[in-house]
């Protein structure tokens, strides 16, 4: 069965209306930026040593250019995985019903940065975004001990897929 009456080509791929539909529901660059900024948790997927996906929920911040930045402990499994193979995927999604589904899938390569000041910069930004308890004043110095054990994970998008089923206007 093929969606929207589209016909497969010799390789089994569908053409025509399916591609138009994909374009119809895609988020614009501005919608992508706003969705990424406003979303709460992102799923980071790295590849373990056997090649299996390793997915974890992360708090993050996004730069204006779409780069996604977060911190983790330097010895964490995700950091180990990303040092070995920097290819990764990030997923943010929302919605409970079909017509509410909205998401952003970002594929890219991660870089890890263990500079304590850079880690502190990201920790401060994450603290501000998530409004975590405690005073903002003196936060940097309070987090300095923890920052020495952490790294920044920076993912620059190489390929982005997005969808917003509300753009279908009630049609499946």
PDB file of C-alpha atoms in Angstrom, residues 75-149:
ATOM      1  CA  UNK A  75      33.506   9.918  31.031  1.00  0.00           C
ATOM      2  CA  UNK A  76      29.830   9.409  30.143  1.00  0.00           C
ATOM      3  CA  UNK A  77      28.918   6.767  27.587  1.00  0.00           C
ATOM      4  CA  UNK A  78      27.674   9.383  25.124  1.00  0.00           C
ATOM      5  CA  UNK A  79      30.996  11.258  25.317  1.00  0.00           C
ATOM      6  CA  UNK A  80      32.926   8.011  24.815  1.00  0.00           C
ATOM      7  CA  UNK A  81      30.714   7.157  21.829  1.00  0.00           C
ATOM      8  CA  UNK A  82      31.068  10.613  20.246  1.00  0.00           C
ATOM      9  CA  UNK A  83      34.862  10.603  20.601  1.00  0.00           C
ATOM     10  CA  UNK A  84      34.967   7.302  18.723  1.00  0.00           C
ATOM     11  CA  UNK A  85      32.338   8.260  16.125  1.00  0.00           C
ATOM     12  CA  UNK A  86      31.168  11.890  16.018  1.00  0.00           C
ATOM     13  CA  UNK A  87      28.137  11.130  13.816  1.00  0.00           C
ATOM     14  CA  UNK A  88      24.936  11.664  15.763  1.00  0.00           C
ATOM     15  CA  UNK A  89      21.291  12.629  15.563  1.00  0.00           C
ATOM     16  CA  UNK A  90      19.170  14.988  17.637  1.00  0.00           C
ATOM     17  CA  UNK A  91      15.384  14.759  17.886  1.00  0.00           C
ATOM     18  CA  UNK A  92      12.843  17.160  19.341  1.00  0.00           C
ATOM     19  CA  UNK A  93       9.166  16.398  18.964  1.00  0.00           C
ATOM     20  CA  UNK A  94       5.779  17.341  20.310  1.00  0.00           C
ATOM     21  CA  UNK A  95       2.146  16.410  19.906  1.00  0.00           C
ATOM     22  CA  UNK A  96      -0.156  13.628  21.011  1.00  0.00           C
ATOM     23  CA  UNK A  97      -2.509  13.248  18.061  1.00  0.00           C
ATOM     24  CA  UNK A  98      -1.542  12.840  14.411  1.00  0.00           C
ATOM     25  CA  UNK A  99      -2.494  16.411  13.537  1.00  0.00           C
ATOM     26  CA  UNK A 100      -0.478  17.771  16.487  1.00  0.00           C
ATOM     27  CA  UNK A 101       2.751  15.971  15.562  1.00  0.00           C
ATOM     28  CA  UNK A 102       5.653  18.341  15.095  1.00  0.00           C
ATOM     29  CA  UNK A 103       9.321  17.525  15.085  1.00  0.00           C
ATOM     30  CA  UNK A 104      12.843  18.269  14.059  1.00  0.00           C
ATOM     31  CA  UNK A 105      15.498  15.650  13.275  1.00  0.00           C
ATOM     32  CA  UNK A 106      19.024  17.028  13.066  1.00  0.00           C
ATOM     33  CA  UNK A 107      21.913  14.917  11.845  1.00  0.00           C
ATOM     34  CA  UNK A 108      25.468  16.100  12.208  1.00  0.00           C
ATOM     35  CA  UNK A 109      28.840  15.507  13.769  1.00  0.00           C
ATOM     36  CA  UNK A 110      29.591  16.325  17.364  1.00  0.00           C
ATOM     37  CA  UNK A 111      32.685  18.062  18.623  1.00  0.00           C
ATOM     38  CA  UNK A 112      33.674  17.785  22.268  1.00  0.00           C
ATOM     39  CA  UNK A 113      35.304  20.681  24.093  1.00  0.00           C
ATOM     40  CA  UNK A 114      36.769  20.269  27.581  1.00  0.00           C
ATOM     41  CA  UNK A 115      37.728  23.926  28.110  1.00  0.00           C
ATOM     42  CA  UNK A 116      36.341  24.729  31.591  1.00  0.00           C
ATOM     43  CA  UNK A 117      35.340  28.283  30.657  1.00  0.00           C
ATOM     44  CA  UNK A 118      33.398  27.010  27.621  1.00  0.00           C
ATOM     45  CA  UNK A 119      31.695  24.387  29.795  1.00  0.00           C
ATOM     46  CA  UNK A 120      30.759  27.108  32.283  1.00  0.00           C
ATOM     47  CA  UNK A 121      29.387  29.290  29.467  1.00  0.00           C
ATOM     48  CA  UNK A 122      27.063  26.474  28.375  1.00  0.00           C
ATOM     49  CA  UNK A 123      26.083  25.553  31.944  1.00  0.00           C
ATOM     50  CA  UNK A 124      25.071  29.185  32.547  1.00  0.00           C
ATOM     51  CA  UNK A 125      22.995  29.255  29.359  1.00  0.00           C
ATOM     52  CA  UNK A 126      21.299  25.954  30.225  1.00  0.00           C
ATOM     53  CA  UNK A 127      20.638  27.200  33.777  1.00  0.00           C
ATOM     54  CA  UNK A 128      18.975  30.327  32.354  1.00  0.00           C
ATOM     55  CA  UNK A 129      16.885  28.404  29.796  1.00  0.00           C
ATOM     56  CA  UNK A 130      15.564  25.866  32.302  1.00  0.00           C
ATOM     57  CA  UNK A 131      15.233  28.329  35.167  1.00  0.00           C
ATOM     58  CA  UNK A 132      16.865  25.855  37.531  1.00  0.00           C
ATOM     59  CA  UNK A 133      16.641  26.633  41.255  1.00  0.00           C
ATOM     60  CA  UNK A 134      19.271  28.747  42.890  1.00  0.00           C
ATOM     61  CA  UNK A 135      20.634  32.229  42.434  1.00  0.00           C
ATOM     62  CA  UNK A 136      22.152  33.156  39.069  1.00  0.00           C
ATOM     63  CA  UNK A 137      24.669  35.363  40.870  1.00  0.00           C
ATOM     64  CA  UNK A 138      27.734  33.335  41.794  1.00  0.00           C
ATOM     65  CA  UNK A 139      26.514  30.375  39.741  1.00  0.00           C
ATOM     66  CA  UNK A 140      29.617  30.247  37.568  1.00  0.00           C
ATOM     67  CA  UNK A 141      31.940  29.849  40.544  1.00  0.00           C
ATOM     68  CA  UNK A 142      29.589  27.382  42.227  1.00  0.00           C
ATOM     69  CA  UNK A 143      29.663  25.181  39.096  1.00  0.00           C
ATOM     70  CA  UNK A 144      33.421  25.442  38.494  1.00  0.00           C
ATOM     71  CA  UNK A 145      34.243  22.178  40.306  1.00  0.00           C
ATOM     72  CA  UNK A 146      31.662  20.255  38.311  1.00  0.00           C
ATOM     73  CA  UNK A 147      32.707  21.946  35.047  1.00  0.00           C
ATOM     74  CA  UNK A 148      36.186  20.459  35.321  1.00  0.00           C
ATOM     75  CA  UNK A 149      34.660  16.987  34.925  1.00  0.00           C
TER      76      UNK A 149
END
